[in-house]
mmCIF file of C-alpha atoms in Angstrom:
data_model
loop_
_atom_site.group_PDB
_atom_site.id
_atom_site.type_symbol
_atom_site.label_atom_id
_atom_site.label_comp_id
_atom_site.label_asym_id
_atom_site.label_seq_id
_atom_site.Cartn_x
_atom_site.Cartn_y
_atom_site.Cartn_z
ATOM 1 C CA MET A 1 15.783 -10.723 -8.761
ATOM 2 C CA THR A 2 14.686 -12.277 -5.427
ATOM 3 C CA ASN A 3 13.822 -11.852 -1.537
ATOM 4 C CA ALA A 4 16.150 -14.156 0.219
ATOM 5 C CA PRO A 5 17.731 -10.923 2.969
ATOM 6 C CA PRO A 6 21.521 -10.613 2.454
ATOM 7 C CA ASN A 7 23.675 -11.808 5.291
ATOM 8 C CA ARG A 8 26.105 -8.601 5.198
ATOM 9 C CA LEU A 9 24.943 -5.171 3.910
ATOM 10 C CA LEU A 10 27.216 -3.126 2.670
ATOM 11 C CA LEU A 11 26.450 0.952 2.403
ATOM 12 C CA ASP A 12 28.027 3.810 1.315
ATOM 13 C CA ARG A 13 27.188 7.223 0.263
ATOM 14 C CA LEU A 14 27.608 7.624 -3.623
ATOM 15 C CA ALA A 15 27.686 11.367 -5.687
ATOM 16 C CA THR A 16 25.160 11.772 -8.454
ATOM 17 C CA PRO A 17 24.237 14.213 -10.532
ATOM 18 C CA LEU A 18 21.044 15.806 -8.168
ATOM 19 C CA GLY A 19 22.582 14.353 -4.764
ATOM 20 C CA PRO A 20 24.031 12.037 -2.931
ATOM 21 C CA MET A 21 23.167 8.687 -2.148
ATOM 22 C CA LEU A 22 22.543 5.757 -0.571
ATOM 23 C CA ALA A 23 23.686 2.543 -1.440
ATOM 24 C CA VAL A 24 23.037 -1.355 0.356
ATOM 25 C CA VAL A 25 24.690 -3.941 -2.114
ATOM 26 C CA ASP A 26 25.192 -7.478 -0.527
ATOM 27 C CA GLU A 27 28.938 -9.099 -0.354
ATOM 28 C CA THR A 28 28.183 -11.151 -4.202
ATOM 29 C CA GLY A 29 26.276 -6.642 -4.927
ATOM 30 C CA VAL A 30 23.279 -7.208 -5.683
ATOM 31 C CA LEU A 31 21.717 -4.008 -4.945
ATOM 32 C CA TRP A 32 19.686 -4.047 -2.065
ATOM 33 C CA GLY A 33 18.243 -0.399 -1.372
ATOM 34 C CA LEU A 34 19.264 3.140 -3.225
ATOM 35 C CA TRP A 35 18.538 6.115 -1.689
ATOM 36 C CA PHE A 36 18.210 9.595 -2.474
ATOM 37 C CA THR A 37 19.198 11.689 1.062
ATOM 38 C CA ASP A 38 18.939 15.060 2.544
ATOM 39 C CA ASP A 39 18.990 15.894 5.645
ATOM 40 C CA GLU A 40 16.222 14.555 6.640
ATOM 41 C CA SER A 41 15.505 11.394 4.507
ATOM 42 C CA GLU A 42 18.486 9.379 5.078
ATOM 43 C CA PRO A 43 17.533 8.305 9.514
ATOM 44 C CA LYS A 44 13.741 7.443 7.958
ATOM 45 C CA PHE A 45 16.610 4.746 4.506
ATOM 46 C CA LEU A 46 18.562 3.970 8.021
ATOM 47 C CA ARG A 47 15.777 3.020 10.121
ATOM 48 C CA SER A 48 13.695 0.796 7.336
ATOM 49 C CA LEU A 49 16.698 -0.701 6.199
ATOM 50 C CA ARG A 50 18.014 -1.468 10.000
ATOM 51 C CA HIS A 51 14.898 -3.080 10.546
ATOM 52 C CA ARG A 52 13.911 -5.887 7.227
ATOM 53 C CA HIS A 53 17.648 -6.192 7.629
ATOM 54 C CA GLY A 54 20.330 -5.643 10.765
ATOM 55 C CA GLU A 55 22.854 -3.000 11.199
ATOM 56 C CA PRO A 56 24.339 -2.688 7.597
ATOM 57 C CA HIS A 57 28.454 -1.972 7.728
ATOM 58 C CA MET A 58 30.441 1.321 5.296
ATOM 59 C CA ALA A 59 32.583 -0.353 3.075
ATOM 60 C CA ASN A 60 34.043 1.089 -0.043
ATOM 61 C CA ASP A 61 34.442 -1.999 -1.833
ATOM 62 C CA ALA A 62 34.212 -3.733 -5.080
ATOM 63 C CA ALA A 63 30.609 -4.847 -4.908
ATOM 64 C CA LEU A 64 29.387 -0.900 -5.028
ATOM 65 C CA ALA A 65 32.147 -0.035 -7.115
ATOM 66 C CA THR A 66 30.071 -2.071 -9.552
ATOM 67 C CA VAL A 67 27.246 -0.325 -8.630
ATOM 68 C CA ARG A 68 29.060 3.153 -8.623
ATOM 69 C CA GLN A 69 30.451 2.826 -12.065
ATOM 70 C CA THR A 70 27.021 2.141 -13.853
ATOM 71 C CA LEU A 71 25.138 4.812 -11.675
ATOM 72 C CA GLY A 72 27.827 6.782 -13.724
ATOM 73 C CA ARG A 73 27.485 5.499 -16.792
ATOM 74 C CA TYR A 74 23.743 6.249 -16.077
ATOM 75 C CA PHE A 75 24.475 9.985 -15.166
ATOM 76 C CA ALA A 76 26.470 10.288 -18.114
ATOM 77 C CA GLY A 77 23.394 9.381 -20.749
ATOM 78 C CA GLU A 78 23.361 5.382 -21.161
ATOM 79 C CA ILE A 79 20.232 5.506 -19.671
ATOM 80 C CA ALA A 80 20.203 1.537 -21.552
ATOM 81 C CA VAL A 81 22.895 0.284 -17.663
ATOM 82 C CA LEU A 82 20.538 0.010 -15.493
ATOM 83 C CA ARG A 83 19.082 -3.043 -16.662
ATOM 84 C CA GLU A 84 23.133 -4.543 -15.378
ATOM 85 C CA ILE A 85 22.863 -3.552 -11.915
ATOM 86 C CA PRO A 86 21.430 -7.271 -10.257
ATOM 87 C CA TRP A 87 18.513 -6.368 -7.083
ATOM 88 C CA SER A 88 16.176 -7.871 -4.671
ATOM 89 C CA ALA A 89 14.386 -6.295 -2.179
ATOM 90 C CA ALA A 90 12.508 -7.115 0.903
ATOM 91 C CA GLY A 91 9.238 -6.798 0.453
ATOM 92 C CA THR A 92 5.572 -7.982 0.123
ATOM 93 C CA PRO A 93 4.385 -10.723 -2.787
ATOM 94 C CA PHE A 94 2.202 -7.733 -3.924
ATOM 95 C CA GLN A 95 4.511 -5.246 -4.130
ATOM 96 C CA GLN A 96 7.480 -7.576 -5.956
ATOM 97 C CA THR A 97 5.248 -7.514 -9.031
ATOM 98 C CA VAL A 98 5.141 -3.806 -8.964
ATOM 99 C CA TRP A 99 8.775 -3.671 -8.262
ATOM 100 C CA ALA A 100 9.009 -6.576 -10.966
ATOM 101 C CA ALA A 101 6.515 -4.595 -13.858
ATOM 102 C CA LEU A 102 8.006 -1.301 -13.153
ATOM 103 C CA THR A 103 11.917 -2.726 -14.668
ATOM 104 C CA ARG A 104 9.347 -3.465 -18.079
ATOM 105 C CA ILE A 105 8.971 0.611 -18.415
ATOM 106 C CA PRO A 106 10.751 1.849 -20.990
ATOM 107 C CA ALA A 107 13.380 3.908 -20.289
ATOM 108 C CA GLY A 108 11.600 7.371 -22.461
ATOM 109 C CA ALA A 109 8.263 6.145 -21.594
ATOM 110 C CA THR A 110 6.148 6.879 -18.603
ATOM 111 C CA VAL A 111 3.175 5.255 -17.578
ATOM 112 C CA SER A 112 0.316 6.246 -15.068
ATOM 113 C CA TYR A 113 -0.612 4.509 -11.877
ATOM 114 C CA SER A 114 -4.391 2.849 -13.465
ATOM 115 C CA ALA A 115 -1.632 2.227 -16.008
ATOM 116 C CA LEU A 116 1.189 0.244 -13.828
ATOM 117 C CA ALA A 117 -2.104 -1.632 -12.400
ATOM 118 C CA ALA A 118 -4.052 -3.280 -15.480
ATOM 119 C CA MET A 119 -0.073 -4.184 -16.360
ATOM 120 C CA ILE A 120 -0.462 -6.324 -13.522
ATOM 121 C CA GLY A 121 -3.629 -7.330 -14.093
ATOM 122 C CA THR A 122 -4.938 -5.972 -10.800
ATOM 123 C CA PRO A 123 -6.647 -3.115 -12.495
ATOM 124 C CA LYS A 124 -9.220 -2.594 -10.047
ATOM 125 C CA ALA A 125 -5.586 -1.732 -6.854
ATOM 126 C CA VAL A 126 -4.400 1.912 -8.673
ATOM 127 C CA ARG A 127 -4.045 2.789 -4.370
ATOM 128 C CA ALA A 128 -2.448 -0.381 -3.273
ATOM 129 C CA VAL A 129 -0.184 -0.165 -6.477
ATOM 130 C CA GLY A 130 0.571 3.401 -6.078
ATOM 131 C CA THR A 131 1.772 2.636 -2.351
ATOM 132 C CA ALA A 132 3.601 0.121 -3.789
ATOM 133 C CA ASN A 133 5.386 2.256 -6.132
ATOM 134 C CA GLY A 134 6.069 4.517 -2.922
ATOM 135 C CA ALA A 135 7.389 1.576 -0.744
ATOM 136 C CA ASN A 136 10.269 1.030 -3.999
ATOM 137 C CA PRO A 137 13.599 0.618 -1.996
ATOM 138 C CA ILE A 138 15.991 0.790 -5.511
ATOM 139 C CA SER A 139 15.323 4.940 -6.325
ATOM 140 C CA ILE A 140 16.729 4.619 -10.503
ATOM 141 C CA VAL A 141 17.628 1.080 -11.072
ATOM 142 C CA VAL A 142 13.844 0.306 -10.081
ATOM 143 C CA PRO A 143 12.073 3.014 -11.938
ATOM 144 C CA CYS A 144 9.803 4.628 -10.005
ATOM 145 C CA HIS A 145 10.604 7.706 -11.006
ATOM 146 C CA ARG A 146 8.166 6.599 -14.472
ATOM 147 C CA VAL A 147 4.653 6.808 -13.025
ATOM 148 C CA ILE A 148 3.147 9.652 -12.581
ATOM 149 C CA GLY A 149 -0.522 10.843 -12.509
ATOM 150 C CA ALA A 150 -2.757 9.699 -15.571
ATOM 151 C CA ASN A 151 -3.187 13.486 -16.292
ATOM 152 C CA ARG A 152 0.670 13.332 -16.930
ATOM 153 C CA ALA A 153 1.290 15.603 -14.307
ATOM 154 C CA LEU A 154 3.828 14.760 -11.345
ATOM 155 C CA THR A 155 2.994 12.276 -8.815
ATOM 156 C CA GLY A 156 5.043 12.176 -5.116
ATOM 157 C CA TYR A 157 8.626 10.553 -4.970
ATOM 158 C CA GLY A 158 10.383 9.726 -2.475
ATOM 159 C CA GLY A 159 13.462 12.020 -3.929
ATOM 160 C CA GLY A 160 11.214 14.691 -4.730
ATOM 161 C CA LEU A 161 9.791 15.780 -8.110
ATOM 162 C CA ALA A 162 12.816 17.395 -9.075
ATOM 163 C CA ARG A 163 15.047 14.869 -9.069
ATOM 164 C CA LYS A 164 11.578 13.029 -10.433
ATOM 165 C CA ARG A 165 11.435 15.381 -13.110
ATOM 166 C CA TRP A 166 14.946 15.832 -14.018
ATOM 167 C CA LEU A 167 15.308 12.518 -14.633
ATOM 168 C CA LEU A 168 12.166 11.961 -16.289
ATOM 169 C CA ALA A 169 14.067 14.608 -18.598
ATOM 170 C CA HIS A 170 17.152 12.608 -18.758
ATOM 171 C CA GLU A 171 16.077 9.657 -20.183
ATOM 172 C CA GLY A 172 14.375 11.660 -23.188
ATOM 173 C CA VAL A 173 10.541 11.794 -21.478
ATOM 174 C CA LEU A 174 9.216 16.043 -22.431
ATOM 175 C CA LEU A 175 7.246 17.397 -20.208
ATOM 176 C CA PRO A 176 6.234 21.208 -19.661
ATOM 177 C CA GLU A 177 8.679 23.454 -19.440
ATOM 178 C CA PRO A 178 10.855 21.972 -17.236
ATOM 179 C CA PRO A 179 12.885 24.171 -14.334
ATOM 180 C CA PRO A 180 15.714 23.374 -13.845
ATOM 181 C CA PHE A 181 17.210 21.915 -10.399
ATOM 182 C CA PRO A 182 17.960 23.330 -8.020
#
């Protein structure tokens, strides 16, 4: 993971079992953004991207093909392949620490916000950890969906709670009576 801003970002839409996503990579194939999109979230994602890095270029090239193929393998059941995707994200040092910690939560496991705060050595910073988790720009690969409430309740997720529940079930997390994804 690096935090150096890329020279040029490439943007593409990806089809997934949970709906469309936008993927952003630099010219070397490092993933800088991955979001579920819909009519409401796509403009927000693009504004954030432009604010941090300038205008992305729509592309469908080899750098994006690797991310597309690896995510396809993930959705086909090869959960561990997420670690193969190089990523970077612009954020504060605290956000970077939280995002790096998220990648240490193994597939099939969940942690609470308080446990995540303790993992990074700031046990009293539960709200700040929650805010940093919510600002994660790289859905699934930086697995913010693996953070749940202390009472095992599903709490906020930028892609929606139905997607969060599906992702956790896909990774083998047993939750009470998961409803089907709409």
